[in-house]
PDB file of C-alpha atoms in Angstrom:
ATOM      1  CA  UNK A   1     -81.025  20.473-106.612  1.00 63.00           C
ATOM      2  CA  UNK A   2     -80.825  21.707-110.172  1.00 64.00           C
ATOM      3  CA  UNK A   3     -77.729  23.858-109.530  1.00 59.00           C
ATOM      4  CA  UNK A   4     -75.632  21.024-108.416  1.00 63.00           C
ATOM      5  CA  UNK A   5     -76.673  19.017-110.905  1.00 60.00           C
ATOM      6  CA  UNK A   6     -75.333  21.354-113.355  1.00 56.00           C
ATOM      7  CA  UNK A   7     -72.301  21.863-111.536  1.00 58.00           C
ATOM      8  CA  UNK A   8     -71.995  18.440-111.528  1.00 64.00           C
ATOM      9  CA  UNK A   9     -72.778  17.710-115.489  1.00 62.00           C
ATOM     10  CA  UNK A  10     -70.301  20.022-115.916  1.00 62.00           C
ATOM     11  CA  UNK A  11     -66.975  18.681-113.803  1.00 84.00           C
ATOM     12  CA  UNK A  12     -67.962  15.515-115.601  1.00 90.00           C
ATOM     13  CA  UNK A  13     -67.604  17.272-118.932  1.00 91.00           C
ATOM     14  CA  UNK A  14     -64.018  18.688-117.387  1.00 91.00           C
ATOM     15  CA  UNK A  15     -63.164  15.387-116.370  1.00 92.00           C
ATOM     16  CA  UNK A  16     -63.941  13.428-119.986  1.00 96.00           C
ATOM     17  CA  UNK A  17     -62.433  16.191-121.776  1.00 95.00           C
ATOM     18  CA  UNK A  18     -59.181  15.833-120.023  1.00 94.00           C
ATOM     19  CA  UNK A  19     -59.774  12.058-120.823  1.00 96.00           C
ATOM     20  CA  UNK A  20     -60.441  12.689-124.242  1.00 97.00           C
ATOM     21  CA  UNK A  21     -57.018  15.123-124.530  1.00 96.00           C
ATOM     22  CA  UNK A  22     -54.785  12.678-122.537  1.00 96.00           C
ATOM     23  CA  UNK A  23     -56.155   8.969-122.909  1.00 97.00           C
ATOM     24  CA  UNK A  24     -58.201   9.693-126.306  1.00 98.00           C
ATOM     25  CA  UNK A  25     -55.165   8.866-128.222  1.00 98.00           C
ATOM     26  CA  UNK A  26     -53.887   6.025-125.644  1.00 98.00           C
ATOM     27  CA  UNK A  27     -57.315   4.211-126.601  1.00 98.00           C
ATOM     28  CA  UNK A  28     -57.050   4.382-129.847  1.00 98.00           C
ATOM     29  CA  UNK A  29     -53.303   2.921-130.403  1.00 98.00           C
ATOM     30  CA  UNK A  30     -55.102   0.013-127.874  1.00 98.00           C
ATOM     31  CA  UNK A  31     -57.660  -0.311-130.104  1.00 98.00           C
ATOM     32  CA  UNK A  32     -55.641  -0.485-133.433  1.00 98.00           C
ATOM     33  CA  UNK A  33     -53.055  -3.403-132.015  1.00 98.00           C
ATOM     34  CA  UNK A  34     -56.210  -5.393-130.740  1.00 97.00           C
ATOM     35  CA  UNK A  35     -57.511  -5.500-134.739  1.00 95.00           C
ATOM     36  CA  UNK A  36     -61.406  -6.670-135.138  1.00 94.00           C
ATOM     37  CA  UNK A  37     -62.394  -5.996-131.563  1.00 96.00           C
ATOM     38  CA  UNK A  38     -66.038  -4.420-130.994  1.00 96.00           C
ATOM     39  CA  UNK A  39     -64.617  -1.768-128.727  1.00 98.00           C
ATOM     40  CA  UNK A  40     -65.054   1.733-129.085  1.00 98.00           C
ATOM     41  CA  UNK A  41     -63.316   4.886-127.887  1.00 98.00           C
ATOM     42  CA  UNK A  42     -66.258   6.498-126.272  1.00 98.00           C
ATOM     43  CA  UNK A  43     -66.780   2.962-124.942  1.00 98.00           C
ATOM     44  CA  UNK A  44     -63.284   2.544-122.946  1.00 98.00           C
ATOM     45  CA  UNK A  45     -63.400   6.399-122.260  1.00 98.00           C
ATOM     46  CA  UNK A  46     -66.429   5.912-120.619  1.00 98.00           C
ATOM     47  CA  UNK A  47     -64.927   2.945-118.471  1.00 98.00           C
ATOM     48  CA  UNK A  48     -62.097   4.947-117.639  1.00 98.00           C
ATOM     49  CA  UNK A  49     -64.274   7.502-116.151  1.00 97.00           C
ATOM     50  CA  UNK A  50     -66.593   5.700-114.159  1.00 96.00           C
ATOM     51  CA  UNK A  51     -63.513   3.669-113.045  1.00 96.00           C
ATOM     52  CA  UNK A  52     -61.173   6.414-112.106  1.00 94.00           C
ATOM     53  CA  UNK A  53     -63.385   9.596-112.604  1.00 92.00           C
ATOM     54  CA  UNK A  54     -63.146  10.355-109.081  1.00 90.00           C
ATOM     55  CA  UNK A  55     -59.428   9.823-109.116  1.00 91.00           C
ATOM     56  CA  UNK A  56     -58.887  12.011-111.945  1.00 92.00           C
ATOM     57  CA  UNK A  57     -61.099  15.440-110.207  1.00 88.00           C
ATOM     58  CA  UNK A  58     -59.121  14.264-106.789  1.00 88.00           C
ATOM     59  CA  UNK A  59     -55.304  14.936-108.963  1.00 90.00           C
ATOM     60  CA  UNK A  60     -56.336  17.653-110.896  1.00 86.00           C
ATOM     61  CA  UNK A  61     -53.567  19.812-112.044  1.00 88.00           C
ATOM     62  CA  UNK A  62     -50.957  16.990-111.865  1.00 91.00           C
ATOM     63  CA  UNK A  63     -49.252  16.012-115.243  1.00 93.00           C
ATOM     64  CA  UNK A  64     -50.584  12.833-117.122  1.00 95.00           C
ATOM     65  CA  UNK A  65     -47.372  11.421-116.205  1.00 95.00           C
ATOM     66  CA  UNK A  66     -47.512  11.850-112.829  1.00 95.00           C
ATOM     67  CA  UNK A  67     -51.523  11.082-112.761  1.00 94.00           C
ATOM     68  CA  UNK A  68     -51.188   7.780-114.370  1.00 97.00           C
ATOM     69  CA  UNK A  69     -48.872   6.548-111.644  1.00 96.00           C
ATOM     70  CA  UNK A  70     -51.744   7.532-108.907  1.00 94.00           C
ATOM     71  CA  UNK A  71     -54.332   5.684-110.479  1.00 95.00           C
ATOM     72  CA  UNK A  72     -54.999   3.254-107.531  1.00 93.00           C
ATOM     73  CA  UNK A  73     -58.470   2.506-106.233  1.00 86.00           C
ATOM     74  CA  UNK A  74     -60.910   0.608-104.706  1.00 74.00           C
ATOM     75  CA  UNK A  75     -58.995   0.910-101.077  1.00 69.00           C
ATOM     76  CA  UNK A  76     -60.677  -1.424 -98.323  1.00 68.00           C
ATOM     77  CA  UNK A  77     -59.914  -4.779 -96.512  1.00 69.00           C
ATOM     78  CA  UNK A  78     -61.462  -8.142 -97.869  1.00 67.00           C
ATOM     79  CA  UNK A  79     -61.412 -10.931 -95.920  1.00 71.00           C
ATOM     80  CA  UNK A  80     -58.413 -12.530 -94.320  1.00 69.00           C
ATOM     81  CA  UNK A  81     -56.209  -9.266 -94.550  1.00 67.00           C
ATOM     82  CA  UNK A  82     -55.040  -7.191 -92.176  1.00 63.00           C
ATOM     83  CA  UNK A  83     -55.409  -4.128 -93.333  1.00 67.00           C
ATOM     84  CA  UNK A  84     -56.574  -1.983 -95.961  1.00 68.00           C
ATOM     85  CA  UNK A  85     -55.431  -1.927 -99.097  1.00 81.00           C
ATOM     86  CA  UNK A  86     -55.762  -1.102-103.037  1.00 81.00           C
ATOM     87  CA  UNK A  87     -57.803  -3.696-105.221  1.00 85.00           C
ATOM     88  CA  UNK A  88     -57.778  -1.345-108.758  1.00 91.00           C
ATOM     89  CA  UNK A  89     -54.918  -0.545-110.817  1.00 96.00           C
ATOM     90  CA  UNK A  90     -54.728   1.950-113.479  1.00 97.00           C
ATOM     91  CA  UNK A  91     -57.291   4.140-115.380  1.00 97.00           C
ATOM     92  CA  UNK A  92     -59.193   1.672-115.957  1.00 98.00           C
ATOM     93  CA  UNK A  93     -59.005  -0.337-112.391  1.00 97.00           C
ATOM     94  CA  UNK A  94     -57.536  -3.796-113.155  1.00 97.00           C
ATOM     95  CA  UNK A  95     -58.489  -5.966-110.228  1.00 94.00           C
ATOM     96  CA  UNK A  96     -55.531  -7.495-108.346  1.00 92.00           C
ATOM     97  CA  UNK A  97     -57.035 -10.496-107.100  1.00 90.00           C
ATOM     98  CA  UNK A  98     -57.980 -11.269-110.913  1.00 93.00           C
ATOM     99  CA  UNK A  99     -54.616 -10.332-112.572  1.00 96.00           C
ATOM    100  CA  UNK A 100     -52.029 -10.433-109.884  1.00 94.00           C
ATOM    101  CA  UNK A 101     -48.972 -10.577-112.482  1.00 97.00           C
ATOM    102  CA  UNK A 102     -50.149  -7.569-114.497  1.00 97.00           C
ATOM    103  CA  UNK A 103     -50.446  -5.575-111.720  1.00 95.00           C
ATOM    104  CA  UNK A 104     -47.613  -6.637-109.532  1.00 94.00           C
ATOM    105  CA  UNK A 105     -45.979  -6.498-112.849  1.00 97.00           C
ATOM    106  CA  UNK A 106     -46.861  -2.826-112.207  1.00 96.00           C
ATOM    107  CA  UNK A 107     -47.579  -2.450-116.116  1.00 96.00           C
ATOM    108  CA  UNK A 108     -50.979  -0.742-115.231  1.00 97.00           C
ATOM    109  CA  UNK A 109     -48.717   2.347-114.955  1.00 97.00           C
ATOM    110  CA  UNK A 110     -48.604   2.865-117.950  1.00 98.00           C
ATOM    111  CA  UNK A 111     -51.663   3.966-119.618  1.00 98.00           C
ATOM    112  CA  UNK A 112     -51.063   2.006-123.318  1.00 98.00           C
ATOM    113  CA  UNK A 113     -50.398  -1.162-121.303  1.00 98.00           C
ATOM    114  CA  UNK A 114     -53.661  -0.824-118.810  1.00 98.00           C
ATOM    115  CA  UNK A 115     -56.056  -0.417-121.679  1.00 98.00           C
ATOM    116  CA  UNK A 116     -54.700  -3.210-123.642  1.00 98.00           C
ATOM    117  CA  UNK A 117     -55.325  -5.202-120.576  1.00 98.00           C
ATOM    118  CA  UNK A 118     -58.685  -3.865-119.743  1.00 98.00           C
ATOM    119  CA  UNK A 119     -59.431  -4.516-123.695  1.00 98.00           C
ATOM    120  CA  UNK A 120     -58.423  -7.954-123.092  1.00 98.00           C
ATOM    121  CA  UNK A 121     -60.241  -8.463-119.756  1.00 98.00           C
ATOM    122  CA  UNK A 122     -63.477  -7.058-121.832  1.00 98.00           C
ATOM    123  CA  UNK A 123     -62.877  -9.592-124.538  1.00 96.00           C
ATOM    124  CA  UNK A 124     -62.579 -12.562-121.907  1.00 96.00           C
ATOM    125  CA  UNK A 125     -66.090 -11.786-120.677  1.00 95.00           C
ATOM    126  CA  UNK A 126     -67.301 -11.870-124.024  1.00 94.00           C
ATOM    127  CA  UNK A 127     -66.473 -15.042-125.210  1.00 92.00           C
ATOM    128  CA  UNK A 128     -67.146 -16.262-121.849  1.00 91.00           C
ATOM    129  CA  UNK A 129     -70.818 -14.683-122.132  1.00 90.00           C
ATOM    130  CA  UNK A 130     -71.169 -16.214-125.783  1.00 86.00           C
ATOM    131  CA  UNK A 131     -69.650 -19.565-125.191  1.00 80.00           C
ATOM    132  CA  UNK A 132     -71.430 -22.751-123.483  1.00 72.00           C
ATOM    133  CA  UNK A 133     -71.382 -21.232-119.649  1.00 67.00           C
ATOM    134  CA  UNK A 134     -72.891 -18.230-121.032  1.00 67.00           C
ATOM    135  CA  UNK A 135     -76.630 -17.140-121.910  1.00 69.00           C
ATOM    136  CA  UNK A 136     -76.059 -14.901-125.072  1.00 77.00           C
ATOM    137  CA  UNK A 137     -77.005 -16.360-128.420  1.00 77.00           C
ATOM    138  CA  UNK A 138     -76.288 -14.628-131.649  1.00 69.00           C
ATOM    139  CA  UNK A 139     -79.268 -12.975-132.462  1.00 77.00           C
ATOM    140  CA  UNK A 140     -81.011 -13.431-129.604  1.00 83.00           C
ATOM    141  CA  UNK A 141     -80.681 -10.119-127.791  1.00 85.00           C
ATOM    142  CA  UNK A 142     -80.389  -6.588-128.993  1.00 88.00           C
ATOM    143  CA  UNK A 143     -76.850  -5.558-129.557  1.00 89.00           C
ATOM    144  CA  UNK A 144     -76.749  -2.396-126.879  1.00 93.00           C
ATOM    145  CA  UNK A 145     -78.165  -5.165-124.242  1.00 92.00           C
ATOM    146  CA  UNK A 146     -75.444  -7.654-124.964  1.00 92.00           C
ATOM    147  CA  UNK A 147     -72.489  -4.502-124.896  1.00 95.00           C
ATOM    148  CA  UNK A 148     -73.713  -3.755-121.284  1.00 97.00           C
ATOM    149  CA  UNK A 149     -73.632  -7.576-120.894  1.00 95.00           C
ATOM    150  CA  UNK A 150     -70.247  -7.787-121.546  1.00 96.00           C
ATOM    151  CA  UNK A 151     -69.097  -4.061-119.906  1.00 98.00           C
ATOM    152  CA  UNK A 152     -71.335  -5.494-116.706  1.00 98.00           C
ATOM    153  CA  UNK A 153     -69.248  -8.359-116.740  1.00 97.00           C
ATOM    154  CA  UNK A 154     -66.198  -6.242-116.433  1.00 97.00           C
ATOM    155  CA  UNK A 155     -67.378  -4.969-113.408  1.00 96.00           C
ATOM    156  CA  UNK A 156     -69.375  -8.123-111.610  1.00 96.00           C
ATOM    157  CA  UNK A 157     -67.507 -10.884-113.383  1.00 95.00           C
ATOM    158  CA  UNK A 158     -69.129 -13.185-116.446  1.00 94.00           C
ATOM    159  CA  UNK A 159     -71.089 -15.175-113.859  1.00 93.00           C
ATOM    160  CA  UNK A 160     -72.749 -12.976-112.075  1.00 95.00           C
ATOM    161  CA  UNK A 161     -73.990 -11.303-115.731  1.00 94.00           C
ATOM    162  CA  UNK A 162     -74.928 -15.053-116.984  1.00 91.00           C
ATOM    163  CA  UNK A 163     -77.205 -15.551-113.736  1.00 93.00           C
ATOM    164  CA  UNK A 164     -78.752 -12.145-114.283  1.00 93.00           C
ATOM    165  CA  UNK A 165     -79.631 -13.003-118.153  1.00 90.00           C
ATOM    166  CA  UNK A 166     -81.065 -16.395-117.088  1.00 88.00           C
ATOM    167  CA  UNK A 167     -83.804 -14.655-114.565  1.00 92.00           C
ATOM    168  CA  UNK A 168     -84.083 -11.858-116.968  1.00 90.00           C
ATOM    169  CA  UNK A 169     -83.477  -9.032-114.947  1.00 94.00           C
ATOM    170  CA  UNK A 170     -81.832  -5.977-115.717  1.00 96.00           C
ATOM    171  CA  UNK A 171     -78.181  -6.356-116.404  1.00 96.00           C
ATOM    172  CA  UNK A 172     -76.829  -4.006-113.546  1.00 98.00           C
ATOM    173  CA  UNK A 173     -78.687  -5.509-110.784  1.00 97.00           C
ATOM    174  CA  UNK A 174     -75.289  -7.594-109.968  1.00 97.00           C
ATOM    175  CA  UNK A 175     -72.923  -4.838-110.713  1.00 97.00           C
ATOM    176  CA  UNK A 176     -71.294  -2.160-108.071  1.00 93.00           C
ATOM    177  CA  UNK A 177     -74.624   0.180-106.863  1.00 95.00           C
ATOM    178  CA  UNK A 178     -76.507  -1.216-109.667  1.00 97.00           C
ATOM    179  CA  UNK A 179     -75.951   1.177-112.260  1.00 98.00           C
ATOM    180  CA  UNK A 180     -72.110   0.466-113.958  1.00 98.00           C
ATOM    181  CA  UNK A 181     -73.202   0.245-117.125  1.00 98.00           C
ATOM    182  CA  UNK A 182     -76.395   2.822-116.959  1.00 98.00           C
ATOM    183  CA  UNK A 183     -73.535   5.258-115.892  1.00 97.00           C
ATOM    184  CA  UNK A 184     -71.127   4.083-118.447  1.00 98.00           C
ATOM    185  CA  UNK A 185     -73.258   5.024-121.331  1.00 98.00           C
ATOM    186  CA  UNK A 186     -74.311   8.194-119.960  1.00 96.00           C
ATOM    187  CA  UNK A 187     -70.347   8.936-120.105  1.00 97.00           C
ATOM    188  CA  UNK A 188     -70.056   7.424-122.962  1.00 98.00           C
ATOM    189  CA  UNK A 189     -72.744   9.851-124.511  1.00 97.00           C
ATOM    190  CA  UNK A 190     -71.233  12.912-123.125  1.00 95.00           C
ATOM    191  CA  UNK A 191     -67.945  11.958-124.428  1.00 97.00           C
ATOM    192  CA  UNK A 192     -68.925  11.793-127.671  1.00 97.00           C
ATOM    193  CA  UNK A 193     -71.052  15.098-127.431  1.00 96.00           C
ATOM    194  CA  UNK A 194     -67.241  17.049-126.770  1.00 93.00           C
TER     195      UNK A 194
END
């Protein structure tokens, strides 16, 4: 109904302004030491959230310090384990079975360190999407459709995205409940709004 959708419009707003205090300037040093990369603030902010949004309502209250540290998701068992157990590190979930070192390394505790890596992950996909495997040619797409490409990726992995371009459907139909990127530019949007 209309009054919890307000209510809910508005913890978001909570949420990405706490984002915007605490991990606002974290993005920004990752973004100045990776020079000439197309990522944006509002664009990494809005990962963050949709990544660890409910993570950050859950700790409310707790220092950033003390929040960072907590920033494990994704908690379920895959096949062959035993039991349950985390899959995302860090604000902006690094995936375990994809980067084992970092997060074993457990570098994804600290926040300057996770978004370098998720920065890195993003640019992977990229030049995955835009190489010979991939279906993006310069030019061919409009630019907004070939950012979600890439932030899709992040979520579904660069395969997954290239299948999706080939049949030409939309590019969240492979991604977790169909909507990653959809709800990453909504955040996005809001963010920059504050």
């Amino acid at each position: 109904n209309y009054l919890d959708q307000i209510k809910k419009e508005m913890t978001q707003q909570q949420a990405l302004k706490w984002i915007q205090k605490y991990l606002g300037p974290v993005i920004r040093s990752a973004i100045e030491k990776r020079p000439g990369v197309i990522y944006t603030e509002d664009w990494l902010a809005g990962m963050a959230y949709r990544e660890t949004g409910n993570l950050i309502h859950r700790y409310e209250g707790k220092t950033f310090e003390a929040m960072s540290v907590l920033m494990r998701g994704d908690y379920s068992k895959r096949d062959g384990e035993l039991e349950k157990q985390y899959h995302g590190f860090g604000y902006w979930q690094i995936d375990v079975d994809s980067f084992p070192d970092f997060v074993h390394s457990e570098n994804w505790k600290d926040p300057l360190n996770c978004c370098l890596k998720a920065i890195d992950v993003l640019e992977s996909k990229r030049k995955y999407l835009f190489g010979d495997n991939g279906k993006f040619k310069p030019g061919l797409y409009p630019l907004e459709y070939v950012h979600r490409g890439i932030t899709a990726a992040y979520n579904c992995g660069e395969g997954n995205v290239a299948k999706v371009i080939k049949a030409g459907i939309d590019i969240d139909s492979r991604t977790h409940n169909k909507d990653y990127t959809k709800k990453v530019w909504e955040y996005r949007e809001l963010y920059r709004s504050l």
